[in-house]
Short mmCIF file of C-alpha atoms in Angstrom, two decimals:
data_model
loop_
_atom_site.label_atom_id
_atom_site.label_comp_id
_atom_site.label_asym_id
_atom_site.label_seq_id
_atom_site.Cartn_x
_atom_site.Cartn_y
_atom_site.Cartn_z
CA UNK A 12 -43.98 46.12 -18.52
CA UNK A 13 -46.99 44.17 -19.73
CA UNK A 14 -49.79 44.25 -17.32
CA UNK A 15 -51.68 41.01 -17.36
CA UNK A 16 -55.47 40.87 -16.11
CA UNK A 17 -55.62 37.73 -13.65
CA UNK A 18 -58.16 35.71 -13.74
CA UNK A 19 -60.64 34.76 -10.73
CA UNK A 20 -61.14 30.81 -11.70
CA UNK A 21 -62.07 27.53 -10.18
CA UNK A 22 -61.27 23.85 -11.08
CA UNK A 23 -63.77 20.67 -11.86
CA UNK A 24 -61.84 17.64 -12.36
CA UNK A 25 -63.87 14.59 -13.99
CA UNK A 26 -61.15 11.54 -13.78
CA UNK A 27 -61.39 9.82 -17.11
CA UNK A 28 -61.45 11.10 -20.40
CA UNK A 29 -64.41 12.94 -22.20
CA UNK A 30 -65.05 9.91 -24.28
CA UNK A 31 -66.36 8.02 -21.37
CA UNK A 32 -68.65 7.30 -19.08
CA UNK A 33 -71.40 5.92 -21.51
CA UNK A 34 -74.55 5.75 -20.40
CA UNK A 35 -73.80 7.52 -17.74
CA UNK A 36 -74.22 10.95 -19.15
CA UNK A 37 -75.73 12.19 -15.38
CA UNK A 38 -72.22 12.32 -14.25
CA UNK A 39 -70.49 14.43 -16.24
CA UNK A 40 -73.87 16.34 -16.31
CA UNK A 41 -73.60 16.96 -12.32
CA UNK A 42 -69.93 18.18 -12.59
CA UNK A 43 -70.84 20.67 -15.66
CA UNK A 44 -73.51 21.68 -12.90
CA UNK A 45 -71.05 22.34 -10.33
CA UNK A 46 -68.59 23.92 -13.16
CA UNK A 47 -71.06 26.25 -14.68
CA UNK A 48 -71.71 27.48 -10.66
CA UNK A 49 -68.25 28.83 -10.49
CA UNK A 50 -68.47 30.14 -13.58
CA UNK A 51 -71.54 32.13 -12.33
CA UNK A 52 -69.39 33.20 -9.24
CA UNK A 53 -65.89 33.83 -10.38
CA UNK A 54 -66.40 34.61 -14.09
CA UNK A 55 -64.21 31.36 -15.13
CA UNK A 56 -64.29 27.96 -14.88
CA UNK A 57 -62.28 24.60 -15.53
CA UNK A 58 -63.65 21.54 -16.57
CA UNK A 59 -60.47 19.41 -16.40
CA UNK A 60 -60.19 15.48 -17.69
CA UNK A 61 -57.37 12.44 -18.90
CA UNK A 62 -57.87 14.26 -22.02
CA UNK A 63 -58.15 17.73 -22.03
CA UNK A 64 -59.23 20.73 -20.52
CA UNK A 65 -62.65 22.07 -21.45
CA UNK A 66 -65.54 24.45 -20.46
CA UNK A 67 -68.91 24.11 -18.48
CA UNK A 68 -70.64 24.42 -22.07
CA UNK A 69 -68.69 21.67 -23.55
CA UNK A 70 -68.56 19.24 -20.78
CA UNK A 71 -71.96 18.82 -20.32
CA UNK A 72 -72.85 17.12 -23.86
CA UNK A 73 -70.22 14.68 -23.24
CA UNK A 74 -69.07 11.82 -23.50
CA UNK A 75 -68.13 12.57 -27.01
CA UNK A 76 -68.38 9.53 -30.05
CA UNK A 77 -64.86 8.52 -30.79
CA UNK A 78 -63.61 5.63 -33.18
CA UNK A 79 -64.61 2.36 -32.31
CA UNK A 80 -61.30 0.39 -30.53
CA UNK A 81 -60.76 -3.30 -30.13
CA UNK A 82 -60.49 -4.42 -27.05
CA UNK A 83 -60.02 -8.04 -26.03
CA UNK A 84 -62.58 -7.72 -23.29
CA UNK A 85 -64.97 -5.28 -23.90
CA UNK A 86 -65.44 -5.19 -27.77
CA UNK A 87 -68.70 -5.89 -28.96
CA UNK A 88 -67.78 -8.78 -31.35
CA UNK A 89 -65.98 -10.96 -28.79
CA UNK A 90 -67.37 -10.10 -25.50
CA UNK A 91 -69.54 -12.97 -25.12
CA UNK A 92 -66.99 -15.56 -26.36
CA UNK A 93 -65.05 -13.88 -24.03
CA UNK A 94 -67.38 -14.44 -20.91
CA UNK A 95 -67.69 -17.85 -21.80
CA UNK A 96 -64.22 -19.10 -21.15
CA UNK A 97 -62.71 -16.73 -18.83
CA UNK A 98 -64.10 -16.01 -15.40
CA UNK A 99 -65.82 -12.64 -14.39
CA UNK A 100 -63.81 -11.91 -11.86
CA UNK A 101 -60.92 -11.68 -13.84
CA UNK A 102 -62.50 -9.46 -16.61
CA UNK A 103 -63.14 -7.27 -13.45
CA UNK A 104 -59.63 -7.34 -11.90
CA UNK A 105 -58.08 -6.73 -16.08
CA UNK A 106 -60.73 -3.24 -16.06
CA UNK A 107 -59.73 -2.19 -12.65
CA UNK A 108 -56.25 -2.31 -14.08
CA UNK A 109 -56.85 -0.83 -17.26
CA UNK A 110 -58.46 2.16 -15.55
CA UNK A 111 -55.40 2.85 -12.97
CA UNK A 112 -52.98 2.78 -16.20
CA UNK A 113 -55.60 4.89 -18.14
CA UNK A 114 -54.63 8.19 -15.37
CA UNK A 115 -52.14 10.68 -17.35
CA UNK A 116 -48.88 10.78 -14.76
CA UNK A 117 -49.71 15.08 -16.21
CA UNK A 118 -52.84 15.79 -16.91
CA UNK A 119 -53.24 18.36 -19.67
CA UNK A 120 -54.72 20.97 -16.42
CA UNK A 121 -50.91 20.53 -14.96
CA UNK A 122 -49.65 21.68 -18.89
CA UNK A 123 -49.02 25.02 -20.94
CA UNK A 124 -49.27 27.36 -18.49
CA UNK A 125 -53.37 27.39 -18.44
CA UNK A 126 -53.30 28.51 -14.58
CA UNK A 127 -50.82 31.32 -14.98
CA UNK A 128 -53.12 33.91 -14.64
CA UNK A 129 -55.80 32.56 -12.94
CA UNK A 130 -57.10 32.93 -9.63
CA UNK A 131 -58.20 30.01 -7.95
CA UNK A 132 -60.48 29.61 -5.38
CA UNK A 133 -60.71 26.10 -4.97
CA UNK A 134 -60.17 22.76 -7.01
CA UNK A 135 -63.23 20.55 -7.06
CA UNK A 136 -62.54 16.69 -7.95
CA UNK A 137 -65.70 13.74 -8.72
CA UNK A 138 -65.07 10.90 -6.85
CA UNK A 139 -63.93 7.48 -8.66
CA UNK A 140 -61.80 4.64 -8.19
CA UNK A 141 -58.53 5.84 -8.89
CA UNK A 142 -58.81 9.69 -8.13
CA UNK A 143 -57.41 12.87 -10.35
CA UNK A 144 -54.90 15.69 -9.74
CA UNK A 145 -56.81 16.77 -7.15
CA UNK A 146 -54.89 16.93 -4.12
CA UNK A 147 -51.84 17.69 -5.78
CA UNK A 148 -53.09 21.06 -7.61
CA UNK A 149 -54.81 21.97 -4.51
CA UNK A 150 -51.05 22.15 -2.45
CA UNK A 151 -49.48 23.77 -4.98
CA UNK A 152 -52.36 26.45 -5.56
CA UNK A 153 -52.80 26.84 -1.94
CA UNK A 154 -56.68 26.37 -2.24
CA UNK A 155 -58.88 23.84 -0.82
CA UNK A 156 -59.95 20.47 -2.42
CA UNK A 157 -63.39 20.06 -2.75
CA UNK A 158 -64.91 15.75 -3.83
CA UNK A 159 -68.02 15.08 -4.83
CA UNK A 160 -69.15 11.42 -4.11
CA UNK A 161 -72.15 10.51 -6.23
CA UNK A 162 -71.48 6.54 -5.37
CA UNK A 163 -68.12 4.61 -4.06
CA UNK A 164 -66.93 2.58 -6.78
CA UNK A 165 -66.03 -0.98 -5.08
CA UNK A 166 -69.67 -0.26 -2.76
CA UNK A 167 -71.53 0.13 -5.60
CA UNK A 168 -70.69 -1.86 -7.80
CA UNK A 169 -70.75 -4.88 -5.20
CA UNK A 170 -74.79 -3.47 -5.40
CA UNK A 171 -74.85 -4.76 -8.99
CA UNK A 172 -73.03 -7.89 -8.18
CA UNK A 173 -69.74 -7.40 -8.91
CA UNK A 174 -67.36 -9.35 -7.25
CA UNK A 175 -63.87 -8.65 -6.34
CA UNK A 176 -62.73 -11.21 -4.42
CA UNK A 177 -59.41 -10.54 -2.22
CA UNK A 178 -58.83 -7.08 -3.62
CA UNK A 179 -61.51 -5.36 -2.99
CA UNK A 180 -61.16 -3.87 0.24
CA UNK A 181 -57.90 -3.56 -0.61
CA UNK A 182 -58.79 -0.77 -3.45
CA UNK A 183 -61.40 0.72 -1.13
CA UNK A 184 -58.87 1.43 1.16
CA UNK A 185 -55.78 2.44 -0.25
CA UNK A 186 -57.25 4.32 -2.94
CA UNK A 187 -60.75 5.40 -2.55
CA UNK A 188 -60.57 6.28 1.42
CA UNK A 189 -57.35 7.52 0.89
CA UNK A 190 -58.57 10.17 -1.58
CA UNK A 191 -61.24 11.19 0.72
CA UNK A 192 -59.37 11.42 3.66
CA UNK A 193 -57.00 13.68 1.97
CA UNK A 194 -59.67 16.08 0.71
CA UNK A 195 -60.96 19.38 2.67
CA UNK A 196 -64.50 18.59 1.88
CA UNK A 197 -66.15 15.78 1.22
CA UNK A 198 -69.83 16.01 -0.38
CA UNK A 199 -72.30 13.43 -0.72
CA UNK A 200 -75.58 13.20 -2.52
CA UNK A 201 -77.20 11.23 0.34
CA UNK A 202 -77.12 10.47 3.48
CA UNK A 203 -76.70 6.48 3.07
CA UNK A 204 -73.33 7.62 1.13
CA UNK A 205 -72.93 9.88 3.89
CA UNK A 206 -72.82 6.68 6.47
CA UNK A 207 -70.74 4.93 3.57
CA UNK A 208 -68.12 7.60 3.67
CA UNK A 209 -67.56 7.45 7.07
CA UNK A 210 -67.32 4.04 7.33
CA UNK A 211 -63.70 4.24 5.77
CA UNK A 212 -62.48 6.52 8.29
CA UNK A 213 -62.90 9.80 6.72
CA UNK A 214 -63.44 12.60 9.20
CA UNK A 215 -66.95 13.39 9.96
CA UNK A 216 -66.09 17.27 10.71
CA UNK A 217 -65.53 17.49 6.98
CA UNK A 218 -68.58 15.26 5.39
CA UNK A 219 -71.45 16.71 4.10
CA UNK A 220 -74.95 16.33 2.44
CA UNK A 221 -75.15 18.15 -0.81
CA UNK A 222 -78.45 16.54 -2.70
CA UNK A 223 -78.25 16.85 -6.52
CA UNK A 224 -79.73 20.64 -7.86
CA UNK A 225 -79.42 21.51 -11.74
CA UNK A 226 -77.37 24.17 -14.08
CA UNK A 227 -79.30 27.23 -13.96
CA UNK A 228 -78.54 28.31 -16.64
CA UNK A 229 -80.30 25.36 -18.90
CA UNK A 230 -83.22 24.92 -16.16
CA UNK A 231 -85.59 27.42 -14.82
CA UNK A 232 -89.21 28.24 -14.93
CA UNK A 233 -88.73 30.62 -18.32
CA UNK A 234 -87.55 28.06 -20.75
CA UNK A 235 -89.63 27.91 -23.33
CA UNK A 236 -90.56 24.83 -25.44
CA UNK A 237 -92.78 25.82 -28.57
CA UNK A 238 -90.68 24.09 -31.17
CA UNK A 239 -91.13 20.87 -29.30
CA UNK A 240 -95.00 21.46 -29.61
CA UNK A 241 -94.78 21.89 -33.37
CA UNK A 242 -92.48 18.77 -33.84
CA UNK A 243 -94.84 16.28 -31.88
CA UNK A 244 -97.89 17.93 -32.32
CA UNK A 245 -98.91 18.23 -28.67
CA UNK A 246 -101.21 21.35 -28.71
CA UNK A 247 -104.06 20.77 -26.65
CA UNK A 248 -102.54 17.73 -25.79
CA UNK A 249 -102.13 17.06 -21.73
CA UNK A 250 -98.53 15.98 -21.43
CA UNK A 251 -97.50 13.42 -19.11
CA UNK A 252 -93.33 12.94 -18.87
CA UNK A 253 -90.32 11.46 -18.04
CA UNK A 254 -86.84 11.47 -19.15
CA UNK A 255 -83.65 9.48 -19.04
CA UNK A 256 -81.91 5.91 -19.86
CA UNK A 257 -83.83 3.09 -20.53
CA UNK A 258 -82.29 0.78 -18.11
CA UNK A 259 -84.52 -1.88 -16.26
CA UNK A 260 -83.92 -0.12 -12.45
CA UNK A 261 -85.93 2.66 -13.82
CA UNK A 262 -89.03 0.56 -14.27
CA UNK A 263 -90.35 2.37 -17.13
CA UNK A 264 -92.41 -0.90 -17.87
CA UNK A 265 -94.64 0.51 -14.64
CA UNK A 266 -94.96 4.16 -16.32
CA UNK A 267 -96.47 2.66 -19.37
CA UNK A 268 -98.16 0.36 -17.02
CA UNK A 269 -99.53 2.74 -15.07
CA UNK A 270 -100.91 4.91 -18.10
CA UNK A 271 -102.22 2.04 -19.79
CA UNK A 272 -105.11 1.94 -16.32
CA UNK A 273 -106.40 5.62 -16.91
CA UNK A 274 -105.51 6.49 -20.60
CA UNK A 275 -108.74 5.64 -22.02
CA UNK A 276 -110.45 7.97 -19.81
CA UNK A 277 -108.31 11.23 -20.75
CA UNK A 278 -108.39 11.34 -24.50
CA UNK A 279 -106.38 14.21 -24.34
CA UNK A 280 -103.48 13.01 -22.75
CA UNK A 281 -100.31 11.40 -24.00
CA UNK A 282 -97.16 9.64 -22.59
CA UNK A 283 -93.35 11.15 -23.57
CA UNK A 284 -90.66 9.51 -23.17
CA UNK A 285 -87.35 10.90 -23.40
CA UNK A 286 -84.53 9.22 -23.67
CA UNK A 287 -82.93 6.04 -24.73
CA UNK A 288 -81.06 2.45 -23.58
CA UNK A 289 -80.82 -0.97 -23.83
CA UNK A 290 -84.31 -1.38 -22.40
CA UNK A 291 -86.05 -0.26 -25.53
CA UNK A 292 -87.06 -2.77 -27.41
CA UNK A 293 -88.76 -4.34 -24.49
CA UNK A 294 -90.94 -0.96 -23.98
CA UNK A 295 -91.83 -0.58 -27.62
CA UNK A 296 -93.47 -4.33 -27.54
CA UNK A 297 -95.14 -3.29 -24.37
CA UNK A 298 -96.65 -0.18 -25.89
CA UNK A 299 -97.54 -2.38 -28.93
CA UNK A 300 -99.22 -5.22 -26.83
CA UNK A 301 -101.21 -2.74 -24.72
CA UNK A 302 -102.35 -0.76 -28.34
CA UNK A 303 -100.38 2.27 -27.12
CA UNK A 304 -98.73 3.61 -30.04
CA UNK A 305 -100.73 6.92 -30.72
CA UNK A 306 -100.80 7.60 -27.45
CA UNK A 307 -96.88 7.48 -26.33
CA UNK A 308 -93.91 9.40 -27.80
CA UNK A 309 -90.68 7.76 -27.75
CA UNK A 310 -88.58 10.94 -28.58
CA UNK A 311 -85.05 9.15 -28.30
CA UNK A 312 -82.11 10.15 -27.18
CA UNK A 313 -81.78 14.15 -26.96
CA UNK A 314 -78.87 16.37 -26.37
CA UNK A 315 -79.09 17.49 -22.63
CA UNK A 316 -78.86 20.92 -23.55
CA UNK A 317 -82.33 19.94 -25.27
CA UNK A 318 -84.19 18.16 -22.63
CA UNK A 319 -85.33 21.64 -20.96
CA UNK A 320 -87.56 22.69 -23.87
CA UNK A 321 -89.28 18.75 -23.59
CA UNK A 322 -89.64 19.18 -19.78
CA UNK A 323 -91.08 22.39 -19.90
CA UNK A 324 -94.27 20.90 -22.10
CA UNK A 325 -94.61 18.04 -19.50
CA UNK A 326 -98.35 18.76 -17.14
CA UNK A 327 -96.95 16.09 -15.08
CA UNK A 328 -93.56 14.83 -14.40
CA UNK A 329 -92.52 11.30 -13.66
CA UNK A 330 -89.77 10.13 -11.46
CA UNK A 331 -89.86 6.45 -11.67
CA UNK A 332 -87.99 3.50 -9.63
CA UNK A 333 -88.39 -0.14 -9.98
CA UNK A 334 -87.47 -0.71 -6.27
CA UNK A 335 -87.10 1.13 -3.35
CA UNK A 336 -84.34 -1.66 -2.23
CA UNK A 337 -80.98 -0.24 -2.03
CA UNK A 338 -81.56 3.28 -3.42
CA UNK A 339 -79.20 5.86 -2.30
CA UNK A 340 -79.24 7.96 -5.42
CA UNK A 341 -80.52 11.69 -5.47
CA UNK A 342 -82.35 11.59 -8.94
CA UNK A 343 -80.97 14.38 -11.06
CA UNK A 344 -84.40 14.39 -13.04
CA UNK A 345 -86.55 15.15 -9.87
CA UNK A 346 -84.57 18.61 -9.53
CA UNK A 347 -84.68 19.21 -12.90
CA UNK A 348 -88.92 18.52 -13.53
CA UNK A 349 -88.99 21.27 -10.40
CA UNK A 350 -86.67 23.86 -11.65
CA UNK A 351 -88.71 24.00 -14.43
CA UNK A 352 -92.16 24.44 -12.30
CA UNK A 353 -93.38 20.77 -12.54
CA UNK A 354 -95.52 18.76 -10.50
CA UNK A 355 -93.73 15.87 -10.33
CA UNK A 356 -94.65 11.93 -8.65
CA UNK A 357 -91.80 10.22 -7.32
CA UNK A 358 -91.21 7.03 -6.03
CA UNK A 359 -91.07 6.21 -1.60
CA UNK A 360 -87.17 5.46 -1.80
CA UNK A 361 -84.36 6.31 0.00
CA UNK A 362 -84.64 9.89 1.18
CA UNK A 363 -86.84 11.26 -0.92
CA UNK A 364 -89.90 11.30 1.79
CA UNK A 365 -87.41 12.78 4.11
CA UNK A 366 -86.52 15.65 2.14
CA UNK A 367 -89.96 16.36 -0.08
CA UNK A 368 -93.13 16.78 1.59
CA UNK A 369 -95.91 14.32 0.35
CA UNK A 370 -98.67 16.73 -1.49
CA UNK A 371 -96.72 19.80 -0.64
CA UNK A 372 -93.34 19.45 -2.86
CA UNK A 373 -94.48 16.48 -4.86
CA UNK A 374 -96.82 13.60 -5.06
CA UNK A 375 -95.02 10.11 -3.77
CA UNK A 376 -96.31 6.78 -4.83
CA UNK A 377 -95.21 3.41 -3.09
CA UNK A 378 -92.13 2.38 -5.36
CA UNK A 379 -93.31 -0.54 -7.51
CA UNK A 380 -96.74 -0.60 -7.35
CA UNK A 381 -97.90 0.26 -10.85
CA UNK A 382 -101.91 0.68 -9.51
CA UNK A 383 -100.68 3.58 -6.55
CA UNK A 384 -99.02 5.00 -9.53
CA UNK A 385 -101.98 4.67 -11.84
CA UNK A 386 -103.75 6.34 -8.98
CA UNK A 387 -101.37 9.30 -8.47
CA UNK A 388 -101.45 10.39 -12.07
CA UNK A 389 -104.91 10.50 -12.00
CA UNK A 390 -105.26 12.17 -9.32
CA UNK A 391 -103.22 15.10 -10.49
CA UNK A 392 -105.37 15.31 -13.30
CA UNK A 393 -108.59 15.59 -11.73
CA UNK A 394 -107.30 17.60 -8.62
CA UNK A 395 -105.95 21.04 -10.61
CA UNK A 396 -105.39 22.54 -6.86
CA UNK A 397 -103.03 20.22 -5.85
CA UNK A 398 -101.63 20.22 -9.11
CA UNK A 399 -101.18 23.78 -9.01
CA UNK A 400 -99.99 23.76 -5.81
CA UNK A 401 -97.19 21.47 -6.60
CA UNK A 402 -96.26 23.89 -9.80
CA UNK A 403 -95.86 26.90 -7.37
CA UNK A 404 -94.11 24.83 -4.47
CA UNK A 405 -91.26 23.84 -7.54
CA UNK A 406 -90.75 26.87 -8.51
CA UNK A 407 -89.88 28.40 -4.80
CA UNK A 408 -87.97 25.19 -3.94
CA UNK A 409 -86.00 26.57 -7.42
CA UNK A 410 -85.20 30.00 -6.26
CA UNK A 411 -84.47 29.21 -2.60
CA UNK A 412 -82.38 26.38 -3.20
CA UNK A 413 -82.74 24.11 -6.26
CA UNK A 414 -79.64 25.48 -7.97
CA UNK A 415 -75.78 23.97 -8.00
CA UNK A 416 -75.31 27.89 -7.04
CA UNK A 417 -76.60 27.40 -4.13
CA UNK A 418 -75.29 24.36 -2.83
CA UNK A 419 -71.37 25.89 -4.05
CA UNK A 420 -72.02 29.20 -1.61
CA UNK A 421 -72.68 26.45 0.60
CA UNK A 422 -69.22 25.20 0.35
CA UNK A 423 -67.44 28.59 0.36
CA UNK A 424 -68.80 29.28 3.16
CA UNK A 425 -67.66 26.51 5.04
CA UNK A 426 -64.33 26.56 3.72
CA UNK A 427 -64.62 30.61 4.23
CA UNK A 428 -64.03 31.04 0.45
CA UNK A 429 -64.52 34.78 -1.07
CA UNK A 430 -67.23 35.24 -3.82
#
């Protein structure tokens, strides 16, 4: 008789395939989080999609490039002949469909035996439109179901203005409050989700706050970023930072902005940006018509398993918002400038004043008003106590609760899990 070694393990479903989610890279990035957390705990983890089954390590660079497809609404070449002629809220009924026919009826995570000898302790599932495996792997595993809601899909998109006239409701309701009713936990990133989720009905005895934290394992206050000082030549350079998409809600226009008021006063200090989007062009002419250009980096897009060594150069981190209107998001980058020891300015939206103390855990400006930010930059400059302050008050927020470890102890402990 062969004896076979089981496995202690733990499941992360992401419900579409690892080719999507473009330009929305923070996604799969907060379920690799949660993934590489159990992997910490149990020795083993699952990162399970549409496509494939994968690890923490490989999940969190994706979505990966595939071959470009034609698609009759979406392909670059006839999209805006297409918008022309037919109306938007059909192109938005035609994707909602595409997506529900886009689910496996098996995923590869019900195929070839991969559980056999495994252990689980729980299956966790990211919330979306049309939901995963979740609740079915969960029953037949006997373990509890675990979704993390970063946004609801018909909510937030009706945020960006789309409309789905007559069938709207109807999806929020029989699919996405239907998933979350049927889970044993139900997380959310904010409390305005919070209210959100239980809005639909979903038991309030089983809702709970869980504020983005960061992989561990990529952030913490040791990384070490030399070879980004030899590549962009920032030695005895004061570094001030951000990172992420170029995408107008971010207001990196007020950033540049901002560092145009005070630049001329700090020789030594430059701007780095990190990252990439369809807002680029429109922030290169900015730098050029404010006579910027040796004085901000544009680094481009980076691997995420990269961005540590450029945050860990950064003397002060930027979290930046172009309104504080409507934001219920819990900004991955915020946790991610601390982990690494930052002191970090942040925009006055949506909870962050509740949960960081102004001048004690960061420095918050009023969101949109490029001169307060001007202001706070400076200040952190001049002021080296408070800006050491902050750097010390990161790192402790880090070790006493800024992990994805953390908040998944959290749950096990609820749901008396064993770790």
């Amino acid at each position: 008789m062969v004896n076979r070694k089981i496995t202690n393990s733990s499941i992360f479903i992401v419900p579409r395939g690892s080719t999507e989610w473009k330009g929305n890279e923070a996604g799969w990035i907060t379920a690799s989080g949660w993934a590489a957390a159990g992997e910490q705990l149990w020795g083993d983890a699952l990162v399970a999609t549409t496509d494939g089954v994968f690890k923490p390590d490989e999940s969190r660079l994706f979505p990966r490039t595939k071959a470009i497809q034609s698609d009759s609404f979406s392909s670059g070449s006839s999209k805006k002949n297409i918008r022309k002629i037919v109306p938007e809220f059909l192109i938005t009924a035609y994707k909602d469909w595409k997506l529900k026919n886009s689910k496996p009826a098996v995923w590869p995570i019900e195929k070839d035996d991969l559980l056999k000898e495994k252990n689980l302790k729980l299956v966790w599932q990211r919330h979306d439109l049309f939901s995963g495996p979740g609740r079915k792997l969960a029953d037949k595993y006997k373990v509890p179901l675990i979704t993390s809601v970063e946004a609801l899909a018909v909510w937030e998109a009706a945020k960006w203005g789309v409309k789905r006239p007559g069938w709207g409701s109807w999806l929020e309701n029989k699919f996405e409050a239907k998933a979350l009713k049927e889970s044993d936990l139900v997380c959310c990133v904010s409390s305005e989700l919070k209210e959100k989720v239980l809005s639909l009905g979903v038991d309030p005895n089983k809702v709970i706050i869980t504020p983005n934290r960061v992989d561990s394992s990529l952030f913490n206050p040791e990384v070490s970023g030399k070879e980004i000082i030899k590549k962009y030549n920032l030695s005895g350079k004061r570094v001030i930072g951000w990172t992420g998409s170029f995408r107008s809600f971010h207001g990196i226009d007020h950033i540049i902005e901002a560092f145009s008021l005070i630049e001329e006063r700090y020789p030594d200090v430059v701007l780095m940006l990190v990252g990439d989007g369809n807002q680029m062009t429109d922030i290169k002419n900015l730098i050029q018509t404010n006579n910027l250009e040796d004085k901000v980096i544009l680094t481009g897009k980076q691997e995420f398993t990269d961005i540590p060594q450029f945050v860990s150069n950064f003397d002060i981190a930027i979290v930046s918002a172009r309104s504080a209107k409507g934001f219920h998001y819990s900004p991955l980058k915020l946790r991610e400038y601390k982990a690494l020891g930052k002191a970090v300015i942040a925009p006055r939206a949506g909870e962050l004043p509740q949960l960081f103390v102004d001048k004690q855990d960061l420095l918050l400006y009023d969101t949109g008003n490029v001169t307060d930010l001007s202001g706070k930059i400076e200040e952190l400059l001049t002021n080296i106590d408070l800006k050491t302050r902050l750097e010390k008050n990161s790192v402790n927020w880090f070790q006493n609760e800024g992990a994805w470890i953390h908040e998944l102890k959290r749950v096990c402990e609820l749901l008396k899990i064993s770790y």
